Amino acid sequence: MKNLVMKGRAFLQPAGPQHAGGRRGRREAGTALLFLLPQLFGLVAFIGLPLGVSLYYSFTHWDLVAPSPTWIGAQNWSHLLDDDRLPKVLWNTVKFILTGTTSFLVCSLAAALITYRPRRGVAFYRAMLFLPYVLSQIAVGIVWRWMFNTESGPINRLFEVFGLNGPQWLLDPRTAMPAIALVTTWQGLGYGMTLFVASLHGVPQALLEAARIDGTNAWQRFRHVLLPMISPTVLFLMVTSLIGALQLFDPVVAMTTSDGGIAVAGGPDDSTRTVVLYMYNQMFNYNERLSGLGYAAAIAWVLALLTFVLTLGQWLLGKRWVFYASESAQGKGGLS
């Protein structure tokens, strides 16, 4: 009925104002386009153009010494199928996603649940938890490399106090990647906690009071009230932490090298070598690279496609469990 009324009003309007409205609309569209031009320029210059250039380089061979790249067709892409090290670095990245991303989300949410209610000294604890996030990843990695040192590090000294032998941490392929995941979780904890705290403050207290009146316990209120209400924040942190995990580079370099530089990073036995680190070595490390910049560009495209697929998958799956209050108001969803 409302649409019929609107159509009737539009039909009864005289022709002059309609043309005036059309000109006004075109002027507003032109003004909007004028304000969008700087953003469009940045989008094309800093994203579209590099993507196109890297795609071109993936079909070439260039060692950065020759004056120009040489066109070799799809050889770099066929090398991807024959490269024995690529599956291992992909698996290392997946291991970091499973350990680092999961621990980051769980620890951030736990810290937010502990600190989101106003109480004495809570602002100080939040500041202490957020402080590592503003530190340099390289500096943090160097400090933690010393802390994980099996001979002089304070962590293994603490094990010895209780009569235990500490793990080899960064020297053992089984514990090296979990150790890096632990450090990245510790450093990013404050960022995730801040977003969760802001989201928890947006949960209507009336819902929690109604749940208490219904006799629910703390776990049931968290499962059926708090978690659905903060699910958009959970999805946002899942997507952004996944993208960050796929780009893992600085912590690995800082924690797995001492004086050998980036060329020897990713040990022991390639157990912490990630896709980005492998791509870097293919581009700049003369001892490892297969086709210089061209092969590195092909790996970069594989990483970009993997990031797109995983992000799209998270977004599509998120429609099944993410609750939006605006959709609930329109009758499209509700609390589970």
Short mmCIF file of C-alpha atoms in Angstrom, two decimals, residues 2-335:
data_model
loop_
_atom_site.label_atom_id
_atom_site.label_comp_id
_atom_site.label_asym_id
_atom_site.label_seq_id
_atom_site.Cartn_x
_atom_site.Cartn_y
_atom_site.Cartn_z
CA LYS A 2 2.82 2.39 0.83
CA ASN A 3 4.43 1.78 -2.55
CA LEU A 4 1.14 2.50 -4.31
CA VAL A 5 0.81 5.79 -2.45
CA MET A 6 4.37 6.78 -3.38
CA LYS A 7 3.78 5.90 -7.04
CA GLY A 8 0.55 7.91 -7.03
CA ARG A 9 2.32 10.96 -5.62
CA ALA A 10 5.06 10.68 -8.24
CA PHE A 11 2.44 10.44 -11.02
CA LEU A 12 0.64 13.57 -9.78
CA GLN A 13 3.81 15.64 -9.66
CA PRO A 14 4.12 18.20 -12.52
CA ALA A 15 6.78 17.71 -15.21
CA GLY A 16 8.82 20.83 -14.29
CA PRO A 17 9.88 19.82 -10.76
CA GLN A 18 10.66 16.30 -12.05
CA HIS A 19 13.18 17.70 -14.51
CA ALA A 20 14.50 19.98 -11.79
CA GLY A 21 14.86 16.98 -9.50
CA GLY A 22 16.66 15.07 -12.25
CA ARG A 23 19.14 17.89 -12.78
CA ARG A 24 19.61 18.19 -9.04
CA GLY A 25 20.21 14.45 -8.81
CA ARG A 26 22.81 14.59 -11.59
CA ARG A 27 24.53 17.52 -9.87
CA GLU A 28 24.59 15.61 -6.57
CA ALA A 29 25.96 12.54 -8.33
CA GLY A 30 28.65 14.66 -9.97
CA THR A 31 29.56 16.23 -6.64
CA ALA A 32 29.74 12.80 -4.99
CA LEU A 33 31.96 11.53 -7.81
CA LEU A 34 34.23 14.55 -7.40
CA PHE A 35 34.72 13.77 -3.70
CA LEU A 36 35.27 10.08 -4.50
CA LEU A 37 37.96 10.76 -7.09
CA PRO A 38 40.86 10.86 -4.57
CA GLN A 39 39.77 7.49 -3.17
CA LEU A 40 39.30 6.03 -6.65
CA PHE A 41 42.74 7.31 -7.65
CA GLY A 42 44.30 5.67 -4.61
CA LEU A 43 42.41 2.44 -5.30
CA VAL A 44 43.66 2.28 -8.87
CA ALA A 45 47.20 3.57 -8.23
CA PHE A 46 48.03 1.58 -5.08
CA ILE A 47 45.95 -1.60 -5.52
CA GLY A 48 44.81 -2.08 -9.10
CA LEU A 49 48.08 -1.09 -10.80
CA PRO A 50 50.36 -3.20 -8.52
CA LEU A 51 48.06 -6.19 -9.00
CA GLY A 52 48.25 -5.83 -12.77
CA VAL A 53 52.04 -5.37 -12.76
CA SER A 54 52.60 -8.37 -10.46
CA LEU A 55 50.39 -10.52 -12.71
CA TYR A 56 52.55 -9.50 -15.70
CA TYR A 57 55.78 -10.28 -13.79
CA SER A 58 54.44 -13.74 -12.88
CA PHE A 59 54.81 -14.64 -16.58
CA THR A 60 58.40 -13.39 -16.78
CA HIS A 61 61.89 -14.21 -15.52
CA TRP A 62 63.80 -11.33 -13.91
CA ASP A 63 66.69 -11.56 -11.44
CA LEU A 64 66.63 -7.80 -10.79
CA VAL A 65 70.10 -7.56 -12.35
CA ALA A 66 69.11 -7.76 -16.02
CA PRO A 67 67.83 -4.46 -17.46
CA SER A 68 64.35 -5.86 -18.16
CA PRO A 69 62.28 -9.01 -17.51
CA THR A 70 62.12 -11.85 -20.04
CA TRP A 71 58.73 -13.27 -21.03
CA ILE A 72 58.61 -17.03 -20.28
CA GLY A 73 54.88 -17.70 -20.43
CA ALA A 74 53.36 -19.94 -17.76
CA GLN A 75 56.64 -21.54 -16.61
CA ASN A 76 56.50 -19.88 -13.18
CA TRP A 77 52.98 -21.20 -12.67
CA SER A 78 54.01 -24.71 -13.69
CA HIS A 79 56.93 -24.48 -11.22
CA LEU A 80 54.34 -24.05 -8.46
CA LEU A 81 53.12 -27.60 -9.10
CA ASP A 82 56.67 -29.02 -9.04
CA ASP A 83 57.95 -27.04 -6.04
CA ASP A 84 58.41 -29.48 -3.15
CA ARG A 85 58.86 -26.73 -0.55
CA LEU A 86 55.67 -24.83 -1.34
CA PRO A 87 53.27 -27.39 0.25
CA LYS A 88 55.37 -27.31 3.43
CA VAL A 89 55.30 -23.52 3.75
CA LEU A 90 51.55 -23.57 3.07
CA TRP A 91 51.11 -26.16 5.83
CA ASN A 92 53.23 -24.05 8.18
CA THR A 93 50.93 -21.10 7.50
CA VAL A 94 47.86 -23.26 8.14
CA LYS A 95 49.38 -24.46 11.44
CA PHE A 96 49.89 -20.87 12.51
CA ILE A 97 46.28 -20.03 11.58
CA LEU A 98 44.97 -22.97 13.60
CA THR A 99 47.08 -22.15 16.66
CA GLY A 100 47.69 -18.41 16.55
CA THR A 101 44.29 -17.24 15.30
CA THR A 102 42.33 -19.54 17.59
CA SER A 103 44.34 -18.64 20.69
CA PHE A 104 44.10 -14.93 19.81
CA LEU A 105 40.29 -15.03 19.60
CA VAL A 106 39.83 -17.14 22.73
CA CYS A 107 42.29 -15.16 24.88
CA SER A 108 40.98 -11.79 23.66
CA LEU A 109 37.40 -12.77 24.46
CA ALA A 110 38.41 -14.12 27.88
CA ALA A 111 40.28 -10.90 28.70
CA ALA A 112 37.29 -8.83 27.58
CA LEU A 113 34.85 -10.83 29.72
CA ILE A 114 37.10 -10.32 32.75
CA THR A 115 37.68 -6.59 32.26
CA TYR A 116 34.53 -5.23 30.58
CA ARG A 117 32.61 -4.64 33.83
CA PRO A 118 33.53 -1.44 35.71
CA ARG A 119 35.56 -2.23 38.79
CA ARG A 120 38.53 -0.81 40.64
CA GLY A 121 41.79 -0.79 38.65
CA VAL A 122 40.26 -2.28 35.49
CA ALA A 123 41.53 0.62 33.33
CA PHE A 124 45.10 -0.13 34.47
CA TYR A 125 44.79 -3.81 33.56
CA ARG A 126 43.37 -2.93 30.15
CA ALA A 127 46.27 -0.54 29.52
CA MET A 128 48.80 -3.22 30.49
CA LEU A 129 47.16 -5.75 28.17
CA PHE A 130 47.03 -3.24 25.30
CA LEU A 131 50.62 -2.02 25.71
CA PRO A 132 52.32 -4.87 23.73
CA TYR A 133 50.16 -4.06 20.69
CA VAL A 134 51.89 -0.71 20.16
CA LEU A 135 55.38 -2.22 20.30
CA SER A 136 57.44 -3.12 17.25
CA GLN A 137 57.02 -6.75 16.15
CA ILE A 138 60.75 -7.00 15.50
CA ALA A 139 61.61 -5.71 18.99
CA VAL A 140 59.07 -8.03 20.59
CA GLY A 141 60.42 -10.97 18.59
CA ILE A 142 64.01 -10.29 19.67
CA VAL A 143 63.03 -10.07 23.34
CA TRP A 144 61.00 -13.30 23.18
CA ARG A 145 63.84 -15.04 21.33
CA TRP A 146 65.99 -14.33 24.37
CA MET A 147 63.22 -15.46 26.74
CA PHE A 148 62.88 -18.76 24.84
CA ASN A 149 66.63 -19.35 24.89
CA THR A 150 67.18 -22.85 26.24
CA GLU A 151 70.40 -21.97 28.11
CA SER A 152 69.97 -18.43 29.39
CA GLY A 153 66.27 -17.68 28.89
CA PRO A 154 64.16 -16.99 32.01
CA ILE A 155 61.36 -19.35 30.90
CA ASN A 156 63.51 -22.48 31.07
CA ARG A 157 65.13 -21.18 34.27
CA LEU A 158 61.64 -21.16 35.75
CA PHE A 159 61.18 -24.80 34.71
CA GLU A 160 64.42 -25.67 36.48
CA VAL A 161 63.14 -24.14 39.73
CA PHE A 162 60.48 -26.88 39.76
CA GLY A 163 62.97 -29.56 38.75
CA LEU A 164 61.74 -29.80 35.15
CA ASN A 165 63.57 -29.61 31.84
CA GLY A 166 62.03 -26.96 29.62
CA PRO A 167 61.33 -27.55 25.93
CA GLN A 168 63.79 -26.56 23.25
CA TRP A 169 61.24 -23.98 22.09
CA LEU A 170 62.65 -22.37 18.93
CA LEU A 171 65.14 -25.21 18.34
CA ASP A 172 62.53 -27.97 18.12
CA PRO A 173 60.30 -28.19 14.98
CA ARG A 174 57.42 -29.36 17.17
CA THR A 175 57.43 -26.30 19.45
CA ALA A 176 58.82 -23.54 17.23
CA MET A 177 55.57 -22.56 15.51
CA PRO A 178 53.46 -22.79 18.72
CA ALA A 179 56.03 -20.51 20.39
CA ILE A 180 55.62 -17.93 17.62
CA ALA A 181 51.82 -18.26 17.87
CA LEU A 182 52.09 -17.63 21.63
CA VAL A 183 54.03 -14.42 21.07
CA THR A 184 51.67 -13.07 18.39
CA THR A 185 48.69 -13.87 20.63
CA TRP A 186 50.31 -12.04 23.54
CA GLN A 187 51.04 -9.00 21.38
CA GLY A 188 47.61 -8.79 19.72
CA LEU A 189 45.61 -9.61 22.84
CA GLY A 190 44.96 -5.95 23.73
CA TYR A 191 43.59 -5.11 20.28
CA GLY A 192 41.10 -7.97 20.29
CA MET A 193 40.16 -7.29 23.91
CA THR A 194 39.39 -3.63 23.13
CA LEU A 195 37.00 -4.53 20.31
CA PHE A 196 35.29 -7.21 22.39
CA VAL A 197 34.89 -4.83 25.35
CA ALA A 198 33.25 -2.22 23.10
CA SER A 199 30.94 -4.89 21.69
CA LEU A 200 30.04 -6.24 25.14
CA HIS A 201 29.10 -2.75 26.30
CA GLY A 202 26.55 -2.64 23.47
CA VAL A 203 24.64 -5.68 24.73
CA PRO A 204 21.30 -4.53 26.18
CA GLN A 205 21.20 -5.16 29.94
CA ALA A 206 17.48 -5.92 29.64
CA LEU A 207 18.33 -9.13 27.77
CA LEU A 208 20.71 -10.25 30.50
CA GLU A 209 18.20 -9.39 33.24
CA ALA A 210 15.47 -11.31 31.40
CA ALA A 211 17.81 -14.31 31.11
CA ARG A 212 18.57 -14.13 34.85
CA ILE A 213 14.85 -14.01 35.68
CA ASP A 214 14.40 -17.13 33.53
CA GLY A 215 16.88 -18.93 35.79
CA THR A 216 19.82 -19.26 33.36
CA ASN A 217 23.34 -19.72 34.66
CA ALA A 218 26.43 -17.75 33.57
CA TRP A 219 27.38 -20.16 30.77
CA GLN A 220 23.83 -20.15 29.36
CA ARG A 221 23.76 -16.32 29.36
CA PHE A 222 27.10 -16.24 27.58
CA ARG A 223 26.08 -18.90 25.04
CA HIS A 224 22.57 -17.64 24.23
CA VAL A 225 22.78 -13.87 24.89
CA LEU A 226 26.31 -12.45 24.90
CA LEU A 227 27.86 -14.56 22.15
CA PRO A 228 25.08 -13.95 19.55
CA MET A 229 25.10 -10.21 20.33
CA ILE A 230 28.86 -9.88 19.80
CA SER A 231 28.99 -12.29 16.84
CA PRO A 232 29.65 -9.45 14.27
CA THR A 233 32.81 -8.55 16.22
CA VAL A 234 33.82 -12.22 16.33
CA LEU A 235 33.45 -12.44 12.54
CA PHE A 236 35.41 -9.21 12.02
CA LEU A 237 38.30 -10.42 14.17
CA MET A 238 38.24 -13.84 12.51
CA VAL A 239 38.57 -12.28 9.05
CA THR A 240 41.24 -9.71 9.97
CA SER A 241 43.29 -12.15 12.05
CA LEU A 242 43.17 -14.70 9.22
CA ILE A 243 44.47 -12.11 6.75
CA GLY A 244 47.20 -11.13 9.24
CA ALA A 245 48.15 -14.79 9.76
CA LEU A 246 48.54 -15.33 6.01
CA GLN A 247 50.96 -12.37 5.96
CA LEU A 248 53.08 -13.60 8.89
CA PHE A 249 56.67 -12.41 8.40
CA ASP A 250 58.23 -10.12 11.04
CA PRO A 251 57.83 -12.37 14.12
CA VAL A 252 59.31 -15.35 12.25
CA VAL A 253 62.33 -13.34 11.07
CA ALA A 254 62.94 -11.83 14.52
CA MET A 255 62.58 -15.08 16.47
CA THR A 256 64.34 -17.56 14.18
CA THR A 257 67.44 -15.57 13.18
CA SER A 258 70.34 -14.37 15.26
CA ASP A 259 73.12 -13.23 12.96
CA GLY A 260 72.28 -14.96 9.67
CA GLY A 261 69.67 -12.48 8.51
CA ILE A 262 66.45 -13.23 6.66
CA ALA A 263 68.21 -15.77 4.43
CA VAL A 264 68.33 -18.30 7.29
CA ALA A 265 64.95 -17.45 8.85
CA GLY A 266 62.17 -20.03 9.03
CA GLY A 267 63.98 -22.77 10.95
CA PRO A 268 64.50 -25.21 12.37
CA ASP A 269 64.12 -27.51 9.38
CA ASP A 270 61.78 -25.03 7.66
CA SER A 271 59.20 -25.62 10.41
CA THR A 272 58.40 -21.89 10.71
CA ARG A 273 58.91 -20.81 7.09
CA THR A 274 55.67 -19.17 5.98
CA VAL A 275 54.39 -18.34 2.51
CA VAL A 276 55.40 -14.67 2.71
CA LEU A 277 58.90 -15.54 3.96
CA TYR A 278 59.29 -18.10 1.17
CA MET A 279 58.12 -15.52 -1.37
CA TYR A 280 60.66 -13.00 -0.02
CA ASN A 281 63.52 -15.50 -0.33
CA GLN A 282 62.45 -16.41 -3.86
CA MET A 283 62.77 -12.74 -4.76
CA PHE A 284 65.96 -11.67 -2.94
CA ASN A 285 67.84 -14.79 -1.79
CA TYR A 286 70.18 -15.91 -4.57
CA ASN A 287 70.70 -19.33 -2.97
CA GLU A 288 67.03 -20.30 -3.02
CA ARG A 289 65.15 -18.56 -5.78
CA LEU A 290 63.99 -20.38 -8.89
CA SER A 291 63.04 -17.53 -11.17
CA GLY A 292 63.59 -14.34 -9.18
CA LEU A 293 60.87 -11.75 -9.20
CA GLY A 294 58.65 -13.71 -11.61
CA TYR A 295 58.29 -16.78 -9.39
CA ALA A 296 57.79 -14.59 -6.31
CA ALA A 297 54.97 -12.78 -8.14
CA ALA A 298 53.31 -16.13 -8.93
CA ILE A 299 53.51 -17.10 -5.23
CA ALA A 300 52.05 -13.71 -4.31
CA TRP A 301 49.08 -14.39 -6.57
CA VAL A 302 48.57 -17.81 -5.00
CA LEU A 303 48.59 -16.13 -1.60
CA ALA A 304 46.13 -13.45 -2.79
CA LEU A 305 43.73 -16.05 -4.22
CA LEU A 306 44.00 -18.12 -1.03
CA THR A 307 43.24 -15.03 1.06
CA PHE A 308 40.23 -14.18 -1.12
CA VAL A 309 38.80 -17.72 -0.97
CA LEU A 310 39.22 -18.06 2.81
CA THR A 311 37.80 -14.60 3.47
CA LEU A 312 34.82 -15.24 1.17
CA GLY A 313 34.25 -18.59 2.88
CA GLN A 314 34.27 -16.98 6.32
CA TRP A 315 31.85 -14.29 5.14
CA LEU A 316 29.44 -16.83 3.61
CA LEU A 317 29.56 -19.10 6.66
CA GLY A 318 29.13 -16.02 8.86
CA LYS A 319 25.61 -15.55 7.45
CA ARG A 320 24.64 -18.76 9.26
CA TRP A 321 25.75 -17.74 12.75
CA VAL A 322 26.32 -13.97 12.86
CA PHE A 323 23.44 -12.07 14.44
CA TYR A 324 22.72 -8.49 13.42
CA ALA A 325 20.30 -6.49 15.57
CA SER A 326 19.10 -4.49 12.55
CA GLU A 327 18.06 -7.70 10.76
CA SER A 328 16.25 -8.87 13.89
CA ALA A 329 14.27 -5.62 13.91
CA GLN A 330 13.20 -6.41 10.33
CA GLY A 331 12.19 -9.94 11.24
CA LYS A 332 15.20 -11.68 9.58
CA GLY A 333 16.73 -13.29 12.62
CA GLY A 334 16.84 -13.61 16.36
CA LEU A 335 18.76 -14.90 19.30
#
